[in-house]
mmCIF file of C-alpha atoms in Angstrom:
data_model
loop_
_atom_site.group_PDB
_atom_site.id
_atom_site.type_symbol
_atom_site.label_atom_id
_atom_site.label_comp_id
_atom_site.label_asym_id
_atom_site.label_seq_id
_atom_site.Cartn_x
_atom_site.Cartn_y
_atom_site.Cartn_z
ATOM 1 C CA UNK A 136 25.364 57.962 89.073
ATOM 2 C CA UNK A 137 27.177 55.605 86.652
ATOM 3 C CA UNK A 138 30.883 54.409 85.800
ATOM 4 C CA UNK A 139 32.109 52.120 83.737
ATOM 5 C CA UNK A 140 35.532 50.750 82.242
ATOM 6 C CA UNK A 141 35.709 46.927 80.536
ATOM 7 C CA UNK A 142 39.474 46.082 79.002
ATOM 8 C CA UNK A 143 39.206 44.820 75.522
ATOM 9 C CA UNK A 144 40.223 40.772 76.040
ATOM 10 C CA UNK A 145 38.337 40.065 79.288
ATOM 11 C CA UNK A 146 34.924 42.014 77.139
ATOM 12 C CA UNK A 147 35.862 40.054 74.257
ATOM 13 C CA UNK A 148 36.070 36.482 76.373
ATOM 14 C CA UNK A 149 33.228 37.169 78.696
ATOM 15 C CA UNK A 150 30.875 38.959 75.852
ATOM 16 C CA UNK A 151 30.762 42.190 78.223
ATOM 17 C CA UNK A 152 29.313 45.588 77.514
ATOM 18 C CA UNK A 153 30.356 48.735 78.883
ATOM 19 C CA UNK A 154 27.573 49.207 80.597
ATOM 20 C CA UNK A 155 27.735 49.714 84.527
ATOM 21 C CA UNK A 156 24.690 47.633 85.509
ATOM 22 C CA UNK A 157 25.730 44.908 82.723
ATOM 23 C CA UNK A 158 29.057 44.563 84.100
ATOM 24 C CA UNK A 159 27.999 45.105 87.772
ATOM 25 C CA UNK A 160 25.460 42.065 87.067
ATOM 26 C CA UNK A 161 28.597 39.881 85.693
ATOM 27 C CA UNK A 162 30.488 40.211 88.770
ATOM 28 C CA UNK A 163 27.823 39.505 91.111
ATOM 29 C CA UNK A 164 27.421 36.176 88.320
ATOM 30 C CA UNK A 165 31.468 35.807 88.967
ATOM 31 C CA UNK A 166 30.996 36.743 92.984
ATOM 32 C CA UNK A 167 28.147 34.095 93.653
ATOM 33 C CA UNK A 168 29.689 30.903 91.739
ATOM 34 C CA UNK A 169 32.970 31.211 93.295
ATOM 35 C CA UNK A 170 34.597 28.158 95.601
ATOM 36 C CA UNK A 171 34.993 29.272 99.230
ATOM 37 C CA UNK A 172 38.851 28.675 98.602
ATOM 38 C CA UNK A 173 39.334 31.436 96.236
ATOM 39 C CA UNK A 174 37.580 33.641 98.320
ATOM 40 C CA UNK A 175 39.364 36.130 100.110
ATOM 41 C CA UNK A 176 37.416 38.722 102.444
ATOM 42 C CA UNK A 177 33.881 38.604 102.658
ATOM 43 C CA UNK A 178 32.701 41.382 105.271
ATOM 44 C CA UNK A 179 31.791 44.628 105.945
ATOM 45 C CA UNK A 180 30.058 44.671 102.284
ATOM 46 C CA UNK A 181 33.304 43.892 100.518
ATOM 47 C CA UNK A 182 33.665 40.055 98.456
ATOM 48 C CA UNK A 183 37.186 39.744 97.193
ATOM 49 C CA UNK A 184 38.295 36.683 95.230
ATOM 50 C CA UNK A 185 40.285 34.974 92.244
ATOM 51 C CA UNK A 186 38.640 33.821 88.861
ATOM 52 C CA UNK A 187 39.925 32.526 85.664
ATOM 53 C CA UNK A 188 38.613 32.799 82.346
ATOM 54 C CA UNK A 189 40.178 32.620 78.665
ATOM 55 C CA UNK A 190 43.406 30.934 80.431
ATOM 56 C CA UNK A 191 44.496 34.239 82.953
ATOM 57 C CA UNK A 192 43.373 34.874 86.436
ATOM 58 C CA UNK A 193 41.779 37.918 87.618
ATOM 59 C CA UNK A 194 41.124 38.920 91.324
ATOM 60 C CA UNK A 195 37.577 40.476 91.568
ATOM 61 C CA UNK A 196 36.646 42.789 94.739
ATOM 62 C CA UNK A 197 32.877 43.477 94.640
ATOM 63 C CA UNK A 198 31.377 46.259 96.885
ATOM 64 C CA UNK A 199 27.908 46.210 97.507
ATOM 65 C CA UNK A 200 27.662 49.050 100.271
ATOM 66 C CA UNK A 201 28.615 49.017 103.972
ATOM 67 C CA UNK A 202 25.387 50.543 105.048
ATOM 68 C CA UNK A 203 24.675 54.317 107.596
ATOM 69 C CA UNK A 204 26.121 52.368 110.479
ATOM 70 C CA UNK A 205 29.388 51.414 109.395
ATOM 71 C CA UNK A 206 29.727 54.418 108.264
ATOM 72 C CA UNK A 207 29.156 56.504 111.287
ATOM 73 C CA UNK A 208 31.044 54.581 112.880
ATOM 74 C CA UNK A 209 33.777 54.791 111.088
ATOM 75 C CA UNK A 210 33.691 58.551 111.070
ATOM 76 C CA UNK A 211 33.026 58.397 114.938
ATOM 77 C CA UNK A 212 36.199 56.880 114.846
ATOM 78 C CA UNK A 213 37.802 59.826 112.919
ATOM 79 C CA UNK A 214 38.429 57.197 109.675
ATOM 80 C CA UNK A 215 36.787 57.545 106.216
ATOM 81 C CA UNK A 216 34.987 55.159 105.193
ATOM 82 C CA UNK A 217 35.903 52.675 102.402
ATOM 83 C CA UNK A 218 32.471 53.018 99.771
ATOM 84 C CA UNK A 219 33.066 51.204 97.010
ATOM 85 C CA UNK A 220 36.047 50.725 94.213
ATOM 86 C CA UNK A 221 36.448 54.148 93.102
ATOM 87 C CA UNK A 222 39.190 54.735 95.242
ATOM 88 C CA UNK A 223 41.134 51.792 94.388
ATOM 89 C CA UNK A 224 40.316 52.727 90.248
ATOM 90 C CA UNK A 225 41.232 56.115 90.619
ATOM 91 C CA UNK A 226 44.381 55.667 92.590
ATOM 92 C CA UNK A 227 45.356 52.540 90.143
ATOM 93 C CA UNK A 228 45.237 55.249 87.083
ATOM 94 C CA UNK A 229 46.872 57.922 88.944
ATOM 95 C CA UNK A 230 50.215 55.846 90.309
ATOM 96 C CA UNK A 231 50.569 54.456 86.197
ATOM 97 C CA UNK A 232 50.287 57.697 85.819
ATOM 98 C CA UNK A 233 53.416 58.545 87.588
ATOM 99 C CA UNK A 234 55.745 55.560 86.958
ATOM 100 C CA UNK A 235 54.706 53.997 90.115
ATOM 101 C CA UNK A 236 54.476 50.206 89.403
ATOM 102 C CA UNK A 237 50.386 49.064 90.421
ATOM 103 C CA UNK A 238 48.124 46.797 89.907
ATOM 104 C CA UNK A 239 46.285 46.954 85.855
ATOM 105 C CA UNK A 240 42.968 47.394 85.871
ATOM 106 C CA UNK A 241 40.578 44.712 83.696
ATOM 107 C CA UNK A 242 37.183 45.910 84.357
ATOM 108 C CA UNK A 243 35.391 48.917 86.803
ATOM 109 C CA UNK A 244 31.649 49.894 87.164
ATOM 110 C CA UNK A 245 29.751 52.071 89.873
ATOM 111 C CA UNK A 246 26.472 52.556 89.964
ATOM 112 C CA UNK A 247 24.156 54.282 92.687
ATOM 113 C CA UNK A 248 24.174 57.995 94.583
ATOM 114 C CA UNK A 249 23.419 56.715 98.253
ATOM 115 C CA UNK A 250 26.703 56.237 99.678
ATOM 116 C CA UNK A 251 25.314 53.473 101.789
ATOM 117 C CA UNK A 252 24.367 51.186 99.273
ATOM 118 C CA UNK A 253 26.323 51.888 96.792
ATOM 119 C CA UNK A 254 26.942 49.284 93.803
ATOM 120 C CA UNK A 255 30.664 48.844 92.823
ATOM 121 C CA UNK A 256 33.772 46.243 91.135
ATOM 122 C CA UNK A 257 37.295 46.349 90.106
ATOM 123 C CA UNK A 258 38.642 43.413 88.322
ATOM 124 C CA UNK A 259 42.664 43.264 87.987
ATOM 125 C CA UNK A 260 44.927 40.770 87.009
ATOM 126 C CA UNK A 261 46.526 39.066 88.950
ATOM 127 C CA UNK A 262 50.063 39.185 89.755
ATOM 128 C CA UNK A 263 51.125 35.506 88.509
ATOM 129 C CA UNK A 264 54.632 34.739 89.303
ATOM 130 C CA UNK A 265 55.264 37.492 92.030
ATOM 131 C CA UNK A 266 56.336 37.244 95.748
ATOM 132 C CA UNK A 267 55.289 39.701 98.697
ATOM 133 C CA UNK A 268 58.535 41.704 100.001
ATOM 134 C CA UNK A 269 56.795 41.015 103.661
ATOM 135 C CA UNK A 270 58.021 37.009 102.071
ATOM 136 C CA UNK A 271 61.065 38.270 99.794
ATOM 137 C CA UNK A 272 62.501 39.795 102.958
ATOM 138 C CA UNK A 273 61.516 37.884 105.566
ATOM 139 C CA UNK A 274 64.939 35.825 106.036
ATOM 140 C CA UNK A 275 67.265 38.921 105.178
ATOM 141 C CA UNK A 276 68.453 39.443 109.002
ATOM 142 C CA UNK A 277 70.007 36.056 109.054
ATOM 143 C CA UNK A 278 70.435 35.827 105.852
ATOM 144 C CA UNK A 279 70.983 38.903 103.675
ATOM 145 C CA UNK A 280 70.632 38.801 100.132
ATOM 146 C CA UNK A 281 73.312 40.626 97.595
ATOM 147 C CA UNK A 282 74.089 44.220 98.405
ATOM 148 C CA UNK A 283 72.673 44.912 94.892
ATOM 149 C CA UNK A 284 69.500 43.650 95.526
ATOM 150 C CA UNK A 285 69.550 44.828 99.080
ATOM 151 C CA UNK A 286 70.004 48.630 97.105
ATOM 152 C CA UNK A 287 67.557 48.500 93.842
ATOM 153 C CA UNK A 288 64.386 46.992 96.409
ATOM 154 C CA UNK A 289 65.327 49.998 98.507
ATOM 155 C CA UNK A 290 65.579 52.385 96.203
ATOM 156 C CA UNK A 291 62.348 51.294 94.485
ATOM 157 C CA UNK A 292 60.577 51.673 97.633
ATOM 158 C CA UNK A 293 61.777 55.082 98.076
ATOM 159 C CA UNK A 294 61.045 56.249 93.982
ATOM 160 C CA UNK A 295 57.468 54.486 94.625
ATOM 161 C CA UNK A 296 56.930 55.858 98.372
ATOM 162 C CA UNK A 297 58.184 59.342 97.250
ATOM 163 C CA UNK A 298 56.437 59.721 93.585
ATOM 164 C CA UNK A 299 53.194 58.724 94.960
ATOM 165 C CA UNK A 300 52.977 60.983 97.747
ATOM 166 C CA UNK A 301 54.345 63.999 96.181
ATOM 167 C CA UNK A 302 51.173 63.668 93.830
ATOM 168 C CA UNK A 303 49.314 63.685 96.986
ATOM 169 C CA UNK A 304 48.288 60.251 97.424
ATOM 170 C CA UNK A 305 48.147 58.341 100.531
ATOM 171 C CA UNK A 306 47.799 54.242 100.546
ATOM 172 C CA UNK A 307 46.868 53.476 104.385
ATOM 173 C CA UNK A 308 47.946 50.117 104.926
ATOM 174 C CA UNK A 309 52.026 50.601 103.508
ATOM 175 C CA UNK A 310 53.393 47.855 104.186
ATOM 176 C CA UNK A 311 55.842 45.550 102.845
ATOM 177 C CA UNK A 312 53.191 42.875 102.127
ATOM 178 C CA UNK A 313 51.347 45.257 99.943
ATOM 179 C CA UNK A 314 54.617 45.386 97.488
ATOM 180 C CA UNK A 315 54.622 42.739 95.110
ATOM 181 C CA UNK A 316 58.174 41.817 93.667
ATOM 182 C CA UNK A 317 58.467 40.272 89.867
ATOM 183 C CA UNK A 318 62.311 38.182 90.761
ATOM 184 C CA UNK A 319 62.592 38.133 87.219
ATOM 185 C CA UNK A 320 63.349 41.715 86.878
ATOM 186 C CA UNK A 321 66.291 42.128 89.422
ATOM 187 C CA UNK A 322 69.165 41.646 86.974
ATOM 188 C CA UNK A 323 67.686 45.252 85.431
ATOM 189 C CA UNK A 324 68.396 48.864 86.887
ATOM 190 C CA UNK A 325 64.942 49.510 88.406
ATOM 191 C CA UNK A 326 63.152 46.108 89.456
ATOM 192 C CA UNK A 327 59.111 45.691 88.897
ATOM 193 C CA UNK A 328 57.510 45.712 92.515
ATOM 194 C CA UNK A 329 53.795 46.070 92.237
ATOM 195 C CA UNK A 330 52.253 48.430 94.946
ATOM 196 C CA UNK A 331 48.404 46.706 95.772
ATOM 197 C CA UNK A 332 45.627 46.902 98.249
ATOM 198 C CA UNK A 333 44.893 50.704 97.119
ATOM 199 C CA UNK A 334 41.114 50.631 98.114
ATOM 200 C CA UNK A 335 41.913 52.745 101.359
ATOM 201 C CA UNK A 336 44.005 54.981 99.179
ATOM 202 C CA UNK A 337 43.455 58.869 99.032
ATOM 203 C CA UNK A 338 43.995 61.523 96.234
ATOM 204 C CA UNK A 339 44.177 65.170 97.425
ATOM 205 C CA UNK A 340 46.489 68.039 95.784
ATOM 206 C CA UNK A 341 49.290 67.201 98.659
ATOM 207 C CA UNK A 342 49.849 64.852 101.128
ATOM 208 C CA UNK A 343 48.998 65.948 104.741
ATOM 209 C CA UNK A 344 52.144 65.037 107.317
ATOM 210 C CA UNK A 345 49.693 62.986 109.442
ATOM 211 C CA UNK A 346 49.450 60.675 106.194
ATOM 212 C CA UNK A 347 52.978 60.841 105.603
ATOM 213 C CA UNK A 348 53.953 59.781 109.111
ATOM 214 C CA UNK A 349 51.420 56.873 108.782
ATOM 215 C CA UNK A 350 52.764 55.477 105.923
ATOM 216 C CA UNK A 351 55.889 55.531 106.472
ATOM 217 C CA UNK A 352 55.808 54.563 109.978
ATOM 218 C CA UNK A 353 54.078 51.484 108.591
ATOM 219 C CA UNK A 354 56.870 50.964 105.841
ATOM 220 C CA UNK A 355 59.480 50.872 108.243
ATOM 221 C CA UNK A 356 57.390 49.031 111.178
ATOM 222 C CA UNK A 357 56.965 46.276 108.456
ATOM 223 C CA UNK A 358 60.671 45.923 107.499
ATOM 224 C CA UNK A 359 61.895 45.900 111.713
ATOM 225 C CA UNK A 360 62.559 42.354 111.090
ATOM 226 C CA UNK A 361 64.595 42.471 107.692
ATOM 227 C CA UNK A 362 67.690 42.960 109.223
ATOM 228 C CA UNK A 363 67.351 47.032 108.930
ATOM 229 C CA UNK A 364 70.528 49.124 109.148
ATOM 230 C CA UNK A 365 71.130 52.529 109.872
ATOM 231 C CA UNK A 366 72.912 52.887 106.825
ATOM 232 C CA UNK A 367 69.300 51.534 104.962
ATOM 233 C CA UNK A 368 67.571 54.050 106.369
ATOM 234 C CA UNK A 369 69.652 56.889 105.338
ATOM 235 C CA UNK A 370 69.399 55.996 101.579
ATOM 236 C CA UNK A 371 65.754 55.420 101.797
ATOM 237 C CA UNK A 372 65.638 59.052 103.004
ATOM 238 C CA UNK A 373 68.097 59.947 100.523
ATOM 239 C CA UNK A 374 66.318 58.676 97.481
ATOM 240 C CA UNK A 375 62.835 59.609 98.634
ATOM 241 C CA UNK A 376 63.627 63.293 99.544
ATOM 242 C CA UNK A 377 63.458 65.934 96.817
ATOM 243 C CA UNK A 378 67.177 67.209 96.843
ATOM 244 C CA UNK A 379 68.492 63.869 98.950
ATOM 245 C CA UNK A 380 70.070 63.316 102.406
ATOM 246 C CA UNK A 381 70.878 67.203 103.339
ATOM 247 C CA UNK A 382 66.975 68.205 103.225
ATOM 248 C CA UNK A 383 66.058 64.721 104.866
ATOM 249 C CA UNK A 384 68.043 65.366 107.828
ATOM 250 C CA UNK A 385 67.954 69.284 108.196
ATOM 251 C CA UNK A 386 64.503 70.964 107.126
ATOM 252 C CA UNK A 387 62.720 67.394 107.286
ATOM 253 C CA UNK A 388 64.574 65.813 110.442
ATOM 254 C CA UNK A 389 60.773 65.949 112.492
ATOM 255 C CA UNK A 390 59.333 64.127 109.728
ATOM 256 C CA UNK A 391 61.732 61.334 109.921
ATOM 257 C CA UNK A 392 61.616 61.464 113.413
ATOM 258 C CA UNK A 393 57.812 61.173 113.763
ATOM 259 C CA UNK A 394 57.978 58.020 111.234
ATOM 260 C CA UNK A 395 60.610 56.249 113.573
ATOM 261 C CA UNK A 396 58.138 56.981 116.893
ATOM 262 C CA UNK A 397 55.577 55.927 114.459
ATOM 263 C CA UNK A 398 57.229 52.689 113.424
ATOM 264 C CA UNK A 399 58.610 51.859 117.162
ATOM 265 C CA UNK A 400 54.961 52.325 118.404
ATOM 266 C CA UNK A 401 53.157 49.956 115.888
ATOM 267 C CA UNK A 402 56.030 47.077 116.554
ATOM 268 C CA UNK A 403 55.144 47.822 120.288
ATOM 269 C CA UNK A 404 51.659 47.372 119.853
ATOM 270 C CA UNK A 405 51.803 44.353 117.295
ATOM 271 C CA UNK A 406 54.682 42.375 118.701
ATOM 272 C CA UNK A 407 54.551 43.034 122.568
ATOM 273 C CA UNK A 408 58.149 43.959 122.879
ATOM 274 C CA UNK A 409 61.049 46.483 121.568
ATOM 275 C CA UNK A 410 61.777 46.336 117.798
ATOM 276 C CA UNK A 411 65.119 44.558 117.269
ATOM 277 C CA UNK A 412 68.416 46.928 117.135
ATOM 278 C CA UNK A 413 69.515 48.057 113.859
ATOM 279 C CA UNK A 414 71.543 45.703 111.969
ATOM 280 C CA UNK A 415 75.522 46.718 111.708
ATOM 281 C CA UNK A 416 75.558 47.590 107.835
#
């Protein structure tokens, strides 16, 4: 089984086909000559890592199977296993789909039907001039930004939380560090934070509440430190419940409850100690 996508300008540099083995061979090409410092993650059957070509930088990820074993144990473990890119190309096309700002997709090829050692790439570009809100934010609780910023980076988070998981899609690993700000755009309305790291993502018809809770525990675990007020809180439930802050804290109170427990429970586990006390606005 074969898939294939090659953007015009990178097929047009690189003299690329659309061809799933051609392209597949490329990236291996791309994978191998790297320099150890632009390599990311190289385990579990997974090479990611930056590349230039024709004056722009792409970051590759190259999947070249994780093998029966890692994947029994991972659904020992009650986890699905990551096989290749499809899930990262998939969800990247959904979330443009719906508004959600993502990562744009350069190149894509699968090839193989075992599972195991299955043969897969997605090249994107790379976000050039953007700054993790896990970084953006990190100072905020001694030193918060304007209460206009403070408002359009929450409501983003809440129109990009609530738009992809009312299409039924799930990230895994939501975090604050997996939100890429442009600082460029926060003099307009609605700022341009990328949402990355989608290869754990899944696409089902709805969202189960398990997948909810997880995600949004992790949101809010990740932003403990930001100098998070009660008042926060409210409008993210505000502006990512259908019908705002009534719903949120009547028919939906458990949810937001579970995602607090949630939240509370990772900052136990990560940090050793209580999550700092809500900030007083």
């Amino acid at each position: 089984m074969a898939e294939s996508y090659v953007r015009e300008d990178i097929a047009a540099v690189e003299g690329l086909t659309s061809s799933a083995q051609a392209l597949l061979h490329w990236a291996d090409e791309v994978a191998g000559s790297a320099p150890a410092e632009h390599v990311y993650r190289n385990k579990e059957g997974r090479k990611t890592l930056r590349f230039g070509r024709g004056g722009h930088s792409y970051f590759l990820k190259l999947h070249s199977g994780i093998g029966w074993g890692e994947i029994c144990k991972n659904l020992l473990q009650l986890r699905l296993p990551v096989l290749g890119a499809s899930n990262e190309y998939r969800a990247v096309l959904a979330l443009t789909e719906l508004g959600v700002d993502t990562m744009s997709v350069a190149a894509y090829a699968r090839f193989g039907a075992n599972p195991a050692r299955q043969h897969s790439m997605i090249v994107t570009d790379d976000l050039v001039g953007t700054v993790s809100l896990e970084d953006y934010c990190a100072s905020w609780a001694s030193h918060p930004p304007m209460f206009s910023t403070r408002l359009k980076i929450l409501r983003k988070l809440a129109d990009s939380a609530g738009r992809m998981h009312r299409a039924g899609i799930n990230h895994r690993d939501f975090y604050l560090c997996h939100f890429h700000l442009d600082e460029q755009t926060l003099a307009s309305a609605s700022p341009t934070c990328h949402l990355i790291d989608l290869h754990r993502a899944q696409l089902r018809a709805s969202t189960p509440r398990r997948w909810l809770v997880k995600d949004l525990g992790g949101l809010y675990f990740s932003a403990m430190d930001c100098g998070v007020s009660r008042r926060d809180l409210l409008r993210f439930m505000r502006w990512y419940t259908p019908g705002g802050l009534r719903p949120a804290l009547t028919e939906h109170v458990s949810l937001w409850r579970a995602v607090e427990r949630a939240a509370i429970k990772l900052y136990r586990k990560d940090h050793g100690r209580e999550p700092p006390a809500l900030a007083a606005s």
